[in-house]
PDB file of C-alpha atoms in Angstrom:
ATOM      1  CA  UNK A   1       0.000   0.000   0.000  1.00 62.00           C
ATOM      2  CA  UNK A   2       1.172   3.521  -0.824  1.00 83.00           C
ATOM      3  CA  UNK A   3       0.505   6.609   0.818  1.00 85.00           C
ATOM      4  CA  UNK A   4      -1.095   9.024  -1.386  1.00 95.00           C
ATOM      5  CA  UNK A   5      -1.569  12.803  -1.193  1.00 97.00           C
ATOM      6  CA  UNK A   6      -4.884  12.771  -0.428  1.00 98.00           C
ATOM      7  CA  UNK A   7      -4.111  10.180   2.603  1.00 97.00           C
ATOM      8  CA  UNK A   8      -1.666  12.646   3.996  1.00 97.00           C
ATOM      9  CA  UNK A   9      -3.745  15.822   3.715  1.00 98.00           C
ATOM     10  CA  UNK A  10      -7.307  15.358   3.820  1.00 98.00           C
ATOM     11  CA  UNK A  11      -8.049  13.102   7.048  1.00 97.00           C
ATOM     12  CA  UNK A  12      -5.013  14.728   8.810  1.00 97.00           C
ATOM     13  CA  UNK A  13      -6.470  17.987   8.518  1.00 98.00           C
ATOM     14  CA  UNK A  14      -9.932  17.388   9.339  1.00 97.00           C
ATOM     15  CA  UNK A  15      -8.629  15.332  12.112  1.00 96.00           C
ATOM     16  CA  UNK A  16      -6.396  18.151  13.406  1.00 97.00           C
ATOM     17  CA  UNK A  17      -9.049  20.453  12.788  1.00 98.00           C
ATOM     18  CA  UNK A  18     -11.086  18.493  15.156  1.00 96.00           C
ATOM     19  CA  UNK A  19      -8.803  18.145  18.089  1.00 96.00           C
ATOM     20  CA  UNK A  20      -8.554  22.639  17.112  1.00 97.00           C
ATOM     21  CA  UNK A  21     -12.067  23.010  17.838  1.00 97.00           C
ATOM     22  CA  UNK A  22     -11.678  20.789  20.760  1.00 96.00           C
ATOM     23  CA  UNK A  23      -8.866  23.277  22.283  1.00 97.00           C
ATOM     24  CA  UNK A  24     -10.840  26.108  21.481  1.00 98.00           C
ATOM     25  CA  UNK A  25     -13.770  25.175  23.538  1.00 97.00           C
ATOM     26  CA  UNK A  26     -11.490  24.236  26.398  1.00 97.00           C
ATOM     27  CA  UNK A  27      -9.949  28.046  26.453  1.00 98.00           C
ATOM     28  CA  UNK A  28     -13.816  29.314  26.018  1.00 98.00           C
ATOM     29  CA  UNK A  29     -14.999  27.478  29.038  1.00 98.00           C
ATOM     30  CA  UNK A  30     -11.738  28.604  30.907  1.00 98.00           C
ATOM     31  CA  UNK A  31     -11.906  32.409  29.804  1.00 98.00           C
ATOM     32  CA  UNK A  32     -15.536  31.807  31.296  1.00 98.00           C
ATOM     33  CA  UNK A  33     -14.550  30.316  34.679  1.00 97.00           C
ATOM     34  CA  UNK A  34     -11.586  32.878  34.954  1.00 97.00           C
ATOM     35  CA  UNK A  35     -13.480  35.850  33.941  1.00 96.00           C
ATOM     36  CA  UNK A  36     -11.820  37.172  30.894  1.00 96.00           C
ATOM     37  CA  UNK A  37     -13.281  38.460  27.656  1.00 97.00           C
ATOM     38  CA  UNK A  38     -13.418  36.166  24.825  1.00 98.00           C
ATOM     39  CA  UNK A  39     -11.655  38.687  22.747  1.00 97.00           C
ATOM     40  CA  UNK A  40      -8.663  39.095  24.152  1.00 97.00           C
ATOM     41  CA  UNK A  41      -7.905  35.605  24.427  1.00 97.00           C
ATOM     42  CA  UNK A  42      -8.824  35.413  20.417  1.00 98.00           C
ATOM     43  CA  UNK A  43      -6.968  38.645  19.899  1.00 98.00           C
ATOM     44  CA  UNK A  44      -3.483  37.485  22.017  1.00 98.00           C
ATOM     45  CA  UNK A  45      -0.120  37.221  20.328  1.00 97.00           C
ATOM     46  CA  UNK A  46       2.691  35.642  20.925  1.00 94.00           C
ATOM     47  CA  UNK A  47       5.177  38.311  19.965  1.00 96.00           C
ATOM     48  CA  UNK A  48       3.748  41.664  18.727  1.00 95.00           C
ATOM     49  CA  UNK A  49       4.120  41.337  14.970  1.00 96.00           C
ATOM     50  CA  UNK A  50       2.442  37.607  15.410  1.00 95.00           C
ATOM     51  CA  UNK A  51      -1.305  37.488  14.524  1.00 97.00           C
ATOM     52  CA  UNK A  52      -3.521  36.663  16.998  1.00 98.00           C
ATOM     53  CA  UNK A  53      -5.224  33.810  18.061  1.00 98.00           C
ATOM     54  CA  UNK A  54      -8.287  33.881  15.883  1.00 98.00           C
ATOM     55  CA  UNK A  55      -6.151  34.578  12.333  1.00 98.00           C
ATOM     56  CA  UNK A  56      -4.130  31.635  12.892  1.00 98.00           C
ATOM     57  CA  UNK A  57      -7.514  29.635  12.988  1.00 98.00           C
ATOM     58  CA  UNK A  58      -8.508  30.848   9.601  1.00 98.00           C
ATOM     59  CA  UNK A  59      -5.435  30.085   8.135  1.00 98.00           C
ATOM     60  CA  UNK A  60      -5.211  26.646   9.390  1.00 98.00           C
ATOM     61  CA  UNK A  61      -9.113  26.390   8.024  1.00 98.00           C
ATOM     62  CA  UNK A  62      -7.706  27.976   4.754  1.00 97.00           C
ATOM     63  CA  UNK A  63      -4.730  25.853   4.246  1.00 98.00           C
ATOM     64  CA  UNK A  64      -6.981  22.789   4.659  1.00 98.00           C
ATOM     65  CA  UNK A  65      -9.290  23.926   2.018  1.00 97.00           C
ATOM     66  CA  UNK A  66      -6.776  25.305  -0.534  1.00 97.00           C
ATOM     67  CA  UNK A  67      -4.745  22.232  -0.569  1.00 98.00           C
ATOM     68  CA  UNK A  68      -7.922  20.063  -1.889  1.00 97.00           C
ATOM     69  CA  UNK A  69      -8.472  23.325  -4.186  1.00 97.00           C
ATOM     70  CA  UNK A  70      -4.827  23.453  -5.215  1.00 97.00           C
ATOM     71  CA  UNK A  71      -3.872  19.652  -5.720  1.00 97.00           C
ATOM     72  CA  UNK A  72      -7.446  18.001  -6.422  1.00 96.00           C
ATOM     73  CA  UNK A  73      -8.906  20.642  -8.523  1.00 95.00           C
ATOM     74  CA  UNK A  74     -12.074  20.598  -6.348  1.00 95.00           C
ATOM     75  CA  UNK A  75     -14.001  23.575  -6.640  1.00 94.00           C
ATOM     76  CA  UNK A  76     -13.133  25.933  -4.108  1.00 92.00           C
ATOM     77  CA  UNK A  77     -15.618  26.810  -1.136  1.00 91.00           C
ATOM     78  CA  UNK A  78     -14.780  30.660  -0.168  1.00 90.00           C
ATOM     79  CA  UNK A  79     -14.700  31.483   3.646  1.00 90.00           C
ATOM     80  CA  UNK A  80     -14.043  35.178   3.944  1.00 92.00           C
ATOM     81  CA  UNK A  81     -12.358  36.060   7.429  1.00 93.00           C
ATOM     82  CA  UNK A  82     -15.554  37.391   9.161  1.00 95.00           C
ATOM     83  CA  UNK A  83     -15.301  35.522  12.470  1.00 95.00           C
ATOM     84  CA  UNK A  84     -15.471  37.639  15.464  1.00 96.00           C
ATOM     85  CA  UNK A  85     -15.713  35.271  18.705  1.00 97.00           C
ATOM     86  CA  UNK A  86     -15.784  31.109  19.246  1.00 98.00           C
ATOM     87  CA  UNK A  87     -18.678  30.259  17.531  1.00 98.00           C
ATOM     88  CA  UNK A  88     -18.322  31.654  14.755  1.00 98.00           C
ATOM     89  CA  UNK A  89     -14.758  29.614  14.568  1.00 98.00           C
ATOM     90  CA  UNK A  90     -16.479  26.617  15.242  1.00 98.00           C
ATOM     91  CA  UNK A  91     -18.528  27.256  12.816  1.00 98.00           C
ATOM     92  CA  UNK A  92     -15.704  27.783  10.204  1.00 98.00           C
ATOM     93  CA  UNK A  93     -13.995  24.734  10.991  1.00 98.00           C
ATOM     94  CA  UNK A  94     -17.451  22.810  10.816  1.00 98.00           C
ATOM     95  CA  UNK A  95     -17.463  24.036   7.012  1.00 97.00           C
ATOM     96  CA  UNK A  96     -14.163  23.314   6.760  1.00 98.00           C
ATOM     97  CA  UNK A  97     -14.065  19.831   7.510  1.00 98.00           C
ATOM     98  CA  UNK A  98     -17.482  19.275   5.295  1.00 98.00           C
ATOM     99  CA  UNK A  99     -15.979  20.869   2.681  1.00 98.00           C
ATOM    100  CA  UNK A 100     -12.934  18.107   3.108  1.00 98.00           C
ATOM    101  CA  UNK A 101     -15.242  15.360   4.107  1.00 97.00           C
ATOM    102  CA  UNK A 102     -16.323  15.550   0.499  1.00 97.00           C
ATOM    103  CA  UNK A 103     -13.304  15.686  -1.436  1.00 97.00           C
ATOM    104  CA  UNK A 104     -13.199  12.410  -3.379  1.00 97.00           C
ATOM    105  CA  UNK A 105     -10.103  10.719  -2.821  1.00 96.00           C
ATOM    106  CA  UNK A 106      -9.957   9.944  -6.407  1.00 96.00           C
ATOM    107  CA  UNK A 107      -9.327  14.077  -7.236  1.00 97.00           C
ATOM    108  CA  UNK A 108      -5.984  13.873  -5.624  1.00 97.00           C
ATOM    109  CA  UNK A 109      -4.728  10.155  -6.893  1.00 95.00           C
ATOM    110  CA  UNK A 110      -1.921  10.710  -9.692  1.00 95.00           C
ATOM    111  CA  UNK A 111      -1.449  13.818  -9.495  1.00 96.00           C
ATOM    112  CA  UNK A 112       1.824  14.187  -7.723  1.00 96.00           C
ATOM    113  CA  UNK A 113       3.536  15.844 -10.198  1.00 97.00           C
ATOM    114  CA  UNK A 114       1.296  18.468 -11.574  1.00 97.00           C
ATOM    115  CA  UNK A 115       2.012  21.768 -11.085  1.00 97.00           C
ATOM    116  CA  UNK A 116       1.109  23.895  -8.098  1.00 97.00           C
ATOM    117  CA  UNK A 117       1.854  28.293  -8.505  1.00 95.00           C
ATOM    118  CA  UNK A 118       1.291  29.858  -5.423  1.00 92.00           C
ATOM    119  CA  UNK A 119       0.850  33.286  -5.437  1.00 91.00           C
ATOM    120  CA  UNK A 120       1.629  35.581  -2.973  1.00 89.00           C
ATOM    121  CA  UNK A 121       2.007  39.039  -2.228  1.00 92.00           C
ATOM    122  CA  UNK A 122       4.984  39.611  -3.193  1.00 94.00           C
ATOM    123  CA  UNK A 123       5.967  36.505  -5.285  1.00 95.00           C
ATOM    124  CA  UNK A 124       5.031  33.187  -7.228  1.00 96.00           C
ATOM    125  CA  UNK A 125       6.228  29.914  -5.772  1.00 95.00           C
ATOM    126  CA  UNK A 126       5.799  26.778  -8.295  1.00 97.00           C
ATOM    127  CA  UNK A 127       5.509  23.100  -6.759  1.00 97.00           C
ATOM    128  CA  UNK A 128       5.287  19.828  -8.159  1.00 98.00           C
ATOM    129  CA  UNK A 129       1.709  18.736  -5.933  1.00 98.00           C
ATOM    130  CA  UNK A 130       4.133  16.756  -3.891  1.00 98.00           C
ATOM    131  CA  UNK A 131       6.526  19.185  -2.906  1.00 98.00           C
ATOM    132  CA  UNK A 132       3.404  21.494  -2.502  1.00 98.00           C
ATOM    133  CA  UNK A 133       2.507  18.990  -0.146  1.00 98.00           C
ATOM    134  CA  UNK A 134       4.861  18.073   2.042  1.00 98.00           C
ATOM    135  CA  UNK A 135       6.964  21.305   1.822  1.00 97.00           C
ATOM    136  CA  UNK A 136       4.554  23.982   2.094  1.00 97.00           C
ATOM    137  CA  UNK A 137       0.869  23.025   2.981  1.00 98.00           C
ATOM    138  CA  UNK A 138       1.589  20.537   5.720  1.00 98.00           C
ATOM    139  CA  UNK A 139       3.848  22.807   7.439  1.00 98.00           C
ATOM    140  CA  UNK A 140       2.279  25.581   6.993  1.00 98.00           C
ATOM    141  CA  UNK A 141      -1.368  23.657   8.393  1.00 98.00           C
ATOM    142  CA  UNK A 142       0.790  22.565  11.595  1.00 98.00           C
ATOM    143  CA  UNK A 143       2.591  25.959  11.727  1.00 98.00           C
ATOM    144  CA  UNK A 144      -0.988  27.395  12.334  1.00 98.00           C
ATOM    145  CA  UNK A 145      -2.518  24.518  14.123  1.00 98.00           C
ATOM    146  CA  UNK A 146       0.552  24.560  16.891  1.00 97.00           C
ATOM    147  CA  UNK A 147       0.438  28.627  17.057  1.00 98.00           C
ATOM    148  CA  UNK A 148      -2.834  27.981  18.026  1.00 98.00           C
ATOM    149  CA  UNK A 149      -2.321  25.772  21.089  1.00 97.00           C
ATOM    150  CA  UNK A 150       0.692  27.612  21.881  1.00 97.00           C
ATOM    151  CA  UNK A 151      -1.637  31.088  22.469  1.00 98.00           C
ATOM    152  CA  UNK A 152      -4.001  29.289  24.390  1.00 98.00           C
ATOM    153  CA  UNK A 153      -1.305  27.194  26.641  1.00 97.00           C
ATOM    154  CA  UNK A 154       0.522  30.638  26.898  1.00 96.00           C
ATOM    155  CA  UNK A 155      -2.373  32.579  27.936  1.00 96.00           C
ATOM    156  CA  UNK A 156      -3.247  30.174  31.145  1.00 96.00           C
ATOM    157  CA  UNK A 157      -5.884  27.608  29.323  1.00 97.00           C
ATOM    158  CA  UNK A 158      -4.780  24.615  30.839  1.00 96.00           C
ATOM    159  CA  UNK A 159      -4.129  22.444  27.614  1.00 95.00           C
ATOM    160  CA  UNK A 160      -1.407  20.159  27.441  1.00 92.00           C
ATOM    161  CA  UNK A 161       0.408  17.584  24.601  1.00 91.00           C
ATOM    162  CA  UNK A 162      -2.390  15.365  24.209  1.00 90.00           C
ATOM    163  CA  UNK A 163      -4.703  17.737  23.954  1.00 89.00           C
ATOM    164  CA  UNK A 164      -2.752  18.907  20.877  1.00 91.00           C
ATOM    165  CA  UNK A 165      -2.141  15.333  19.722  1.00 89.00           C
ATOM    166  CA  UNK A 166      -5.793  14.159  20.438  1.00 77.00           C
ATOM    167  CA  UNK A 167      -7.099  10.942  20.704  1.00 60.00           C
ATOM    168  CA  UNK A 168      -5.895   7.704  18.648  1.00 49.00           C
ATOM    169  CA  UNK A 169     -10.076   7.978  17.322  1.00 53.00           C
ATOM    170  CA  UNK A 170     -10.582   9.157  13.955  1.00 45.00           C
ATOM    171  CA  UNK A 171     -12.687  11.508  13.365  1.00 44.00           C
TER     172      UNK A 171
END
């Protein structure tokens, strides 16, 4: 059996997006029992030039999505950054994950060495789908996934490694 790039994207990601949501209803319930506002634990930073809290959720949503968009083809399900407080994050990663829930696996198979361009601001970065893969989106998913724990273990929300890691359940 081989490992294909929809096996190491799409069920990792909604499965990491899962354990997200679970984290950010732990440091909900906590700002609750502790007394501070919901928006400045979704606004905190680890460093001042650092996004907050509630960008790095989008992006990890983001990531998640474009991937499917940018290796599978799928059509792409648009999530402008409107959230303001938890639910609404919940929200977007219950879209998220029902938007990767129904990628067929099938849009990803063979396809590791088409071209990826990612544009950015200031510059175009081409891929083959593999190196897109494992060189930019999975990093970049975990880079925003982790920066997320990390702002709620740093601001007092008593998560810890397995919290991050989750459960050995799939879901």
């Amino acid at each position: 059996m081989t490992l294909s790039l929809y096996d190491v994207t799409i069920p990792v990601f909604t499965r990491a997006l899962h354990t997200m949501s679970g984290l950010l209803d732990t440091g909900r319930t906590w700002a609750d029992e502790s007394g501070l506002e919901h928006d400045e634990l979704l606004q905190a930073q680890l460093y001042p030039d650092m996004k907050p809290l509630i960008h790095h959720v989008r992006l990890a949503c983001d990531t998640a999505r474009l991937t499917a968009v940018r290796v599978g083809g799928v059509e792409r399900l648009d999530l402008p950054a409107t959230e303001t407080g938890f639910d609404d994050l919940k929200a977007r990663i219950v879209r998220t994950r029902a938007f990767l829930e129904a990628v067929p696996k099938e849009s990803m198979e063979g396809k590791e060495d088409n071209t990826v361009v990612l544009a950015t601001p200031d510059r175009e970065l081409t891929f083959t789908a593999r190196d897109y893969v494992l060189r930019f989106a999975i990093p970049d998913f975990f880079f925003h996934d982790m920066t997320v724990y990390a702002l709620l273990r740093h601001n007092g929300v008593p998560v810890r490694e397995p919290d991050f890691i989750g459960g050995a359940e799939v879901s």
